[in-house]
Amino acid sequence: MDTLGKTITCRAAIAWETNSLAIEEVQVEPPKAGEVRIKLTSTGICNTDDHAMKGILPMPFPFIPGHEGAGIVESIGTEVSSVKPGDKVLTIAIPQCRECNSCLHVKGTFCEKQDILPCSGLMMDGTRRFTCKGKKIYHSFRTSTFTEYTVVPEFTVAKIDDAAPMDKICLMSCSVPTGYGAAVNSAKVTPGSICVVFGLGGIGSAIVMGCKASGASRIIGVDINEEKFPRARALGVTDCLNPQNLKKPVQQVIKEMTVVGVDFAFEAVGLPDTMLAAWDSCNLSYGVCLIVGLAPPNTKLCLGAQKITPGRTLKGVCIGDYKTRDCIPQLVTCYLQNKINIDLLATHQLPFDQIHKAFELYHAGKVIRCILLF
Ligand code: APR
Ligand code: ZN
């Protein structure tokens, strides 16, 4: 290949400072040892990218955002053994290095080599592969997918089935395993159970899909944007609630609707108030509350301490508690076998150069997921 070993000049979206994203010409260096250079085919836009660009999640600027990417391996550095040029891959922000304490533990899924909490914006050797106008640009979450080419560590790359459709499979990199996995893998939602999902965006919608696939008999959806309700119903939500239109706190309404409280409550907003409401919606004895949303830094969750004793479970969950590089390729295969339908989540697609329009649609709450195509 004529790009092998060379710096590639291509287009990328750079967040120069908070709330200032611009498409620029960038130089992308070849991968070093243990690294992979990927030609992106599509990328999702996720709430976490938005938070990073707004500075809600602390980031080193300027950086190239994006983590929910699908692409083709362009070249590999030395010591890379799990992928080769031409392979179809996904970039995974919660990686699986297979060496750290978390990866070696049977239940551990929060790989110590993740670079989100906190984000250094650097490769493992402390350097960067992107340059724009002579200035080095930071990476984000060791993924950076709002670019035609990216360089990432091998441990963030999952090789997927050659038959995967590269225009929407990017949702399998984050939204689907995060939401669907929270229901089927972390909570293990039981047939006939009652679930509530706070937040009916990309993640919440995937949670609803997982609850429905697990045979939940009732799925209550909570969102302050009622435009989300018709699509949520189509995915399996049986009752929709807008807390802003209720006379009582939403958790009280849910308790009254269900008499005993829900079996499973999922929070997919990322705010302490909705986390508390999810917790208080659960059955006191056997209810399980799963926190999927990422709260802003330094926020606190204040629980009535005595009400823990009856037995409720409060659990955090990140990418569906999957060992990502082992399990996400299997989810892709399930999709190809029509066992999971991600098409309902991919409501919009736009060419990469319309990234600002994609964010406008996202902020206006018009999309479940808008995918950018390269
Ligand atoms: N109560 C209920 N719903 C709310 C509230 C609220 N107070 N505030 C916002 N919402 C709704 C929004 O209207 C939107 O439909 O939450 C939804 C969030 O959806 P997205 O913006 O699409 O975010 P998503 O990508 O789904 O991520 C949700 O999960 O992984 C985390 O970091 C992510 O914390 C974020 C959360
Ligand atoms: Zn690890």
mmCIF file with all atom_site columns, N, CA and C and ligand atoms in Angstrom, residues 96-100 103 111-113, ligand 2:
data_model
loop_
_atom_site.group_PDB
_atom_site.id
_atom_site.type_symbol
_atom_site.label_atom_id
_atom_site.label_alt_id
_atom_site.label_comp_id
_atom_site.label_asym_id
_atom_site.label_entity_id
_atom_site.label_seq_id
_atom_site.pdbx_PDB_ins_code
_atom_site.Cartn_x
_atom_site.Cartn_y
_atom_site.Cartn_z
_atom_site.occupancy
_atom_site.B_iso_or_equiv
_atom_site.pdbx_formal_charge
_atom_site.auth_seq_id
_atom_site.auth_comp_id
_atom_site.auth_asym_id
_atom_site.auth_atom_id
_atom_site.pdbx_PDB_model_num
ATOM   1  N  N  . GLN A 1 96  ? -9.583  -3.718 26.283 1.00 0.00 ? 96  GLN A N  1
ATOM   2  C  CA . GLN A 1 96  ? -9.296  -4.970 26.986 1.00 0.00 ? 96  GLN A CA 1
ATOM   3  C  C  . GLN A 1 96  ? -7.840  -5.307 26.651 1.00 0.00 ? 96  GLN A C  1
ATOM   4  N  N  . CYS A 1 97  ? -6.947  -4.986 27.588 1.00 0.00 ? 97  CYS A N  1
ATOM   5  C  CA . CYS A 1 97  ? -5.515  -5.185 27.304 1.00 0.00 ? 97  CYS A CA 1
ATOM   6  C  C  . CYS A 1 97  ? -5.091  -6.620 27.563 1.00 0.00 ? 97  CYS A C  1
ATOM   7  N  N  . ARG A 1 98  ? -5.880  -7.342 28.332 1.00 0.00 ? 98  ARG A N  1
ATOM   8  C  CA . ARG A 1 98  ? -5.631  -8.753 28.676 1.00 0.00 ? 98  ARG A CA 1
ATOM   9  C  C  . ARG A 1 98  ? -4.393  -8.923 29.564 1.00 0.00 ? 98  ARG A C  1
ATOM   10 N  N  . GLU A 1 99  ? -3.924  -7.834 30.169 1.00 0.00 ? 99  GLU A N  1
ATOM   11 C  CA . GLU A 1 99  ? -2.723  -7.915 31.016 1.00 0.00 ? 99  GLU A CA 1
ATOM   12 C  C  . GLU A 1 99  ? -2.923  -7.296 32.390 1.00 0.00 ? 99  GLU A C  1
ATOM   13 N  N  . CYS A 1 100 ? -3.827  -6.303 32.488 1.00 0.00 ? 100 CYS A N  1
ATOM   14 C  CA . CYS A 1 100 ? -3.932  -5.552 33.747 1.00 0.00 ? 100 CYS A CA 1
ATOM   15 C  C  . CYS A 1 100 ? -4.722  -6.349 34.782 1.00 0.00 ? 100 CYS A C  1
ATOM   16 N  N  . CYS A 1 103 ? -8.390  -6.807 33.671 1.00 0.00 ? 103 CYS A N  1
ATOM   17 C  CA . CYS A 1 103 ? -8.556  -7.752 32.561 1.00 0.00 ? 103 CYS A CA 1
ATOM   18 C  C  . CYS A 1 103 ? -8.284  -9.189 32.999 1.00 0.00 ? 103 CYS A C  1
ATOM   19 N  N  . CYS A 1 111 ? -10.841 -1.950 32.135 1.00 0.00 ? 111 CYS A N  1
ATOM   20 C  CA . CYS A 1 111 ? -9.407  -2.107 31.863 1.00 0.00 ? 111 CYS A CA 1
ATOM   21 C  C  . CYS A 1 111 ? -8.636  -0.897 32.378 1.00 0.00 ? 111 CYS A C  1
ATOM   22 N  N  . GLU A 1 112 ? -7.523  -1.170 33.033 1.00 0.00 ? 112 GLU A N  1
ATOM   23 C  CA . GLU A 1 112 ? -6.732  -0.087 33.619 1.00 0.00 ? 112 GLU A CA 1
ATOM   24 C  C  . GLU A 1 112 ? -6.066  0.783  32.553 1.00 0.00 ? 112 GLU A C  1
ATOM   25 N  N  . LYS A 1 113 ? -6.092  0.344  31.291 1.00 0.00 ? 113 LYS A N  1
ATOM   26 C  CA . LYS A 1 113 ? -5.479  1.160  30.235 1.00 0.00 ? 113 LYS A CA 1
ATOM   27 C  C  . LYS A 1 113 ? -6.491  2.083  29.567 1.00 0.00 ? 113 LYS A C  1
HETATM 28 ZN ZN . ZN  B 2 .   ? -6.645  -4.238 30.839 1.00 0.00 ? 2   ZN  B ZN 1
#
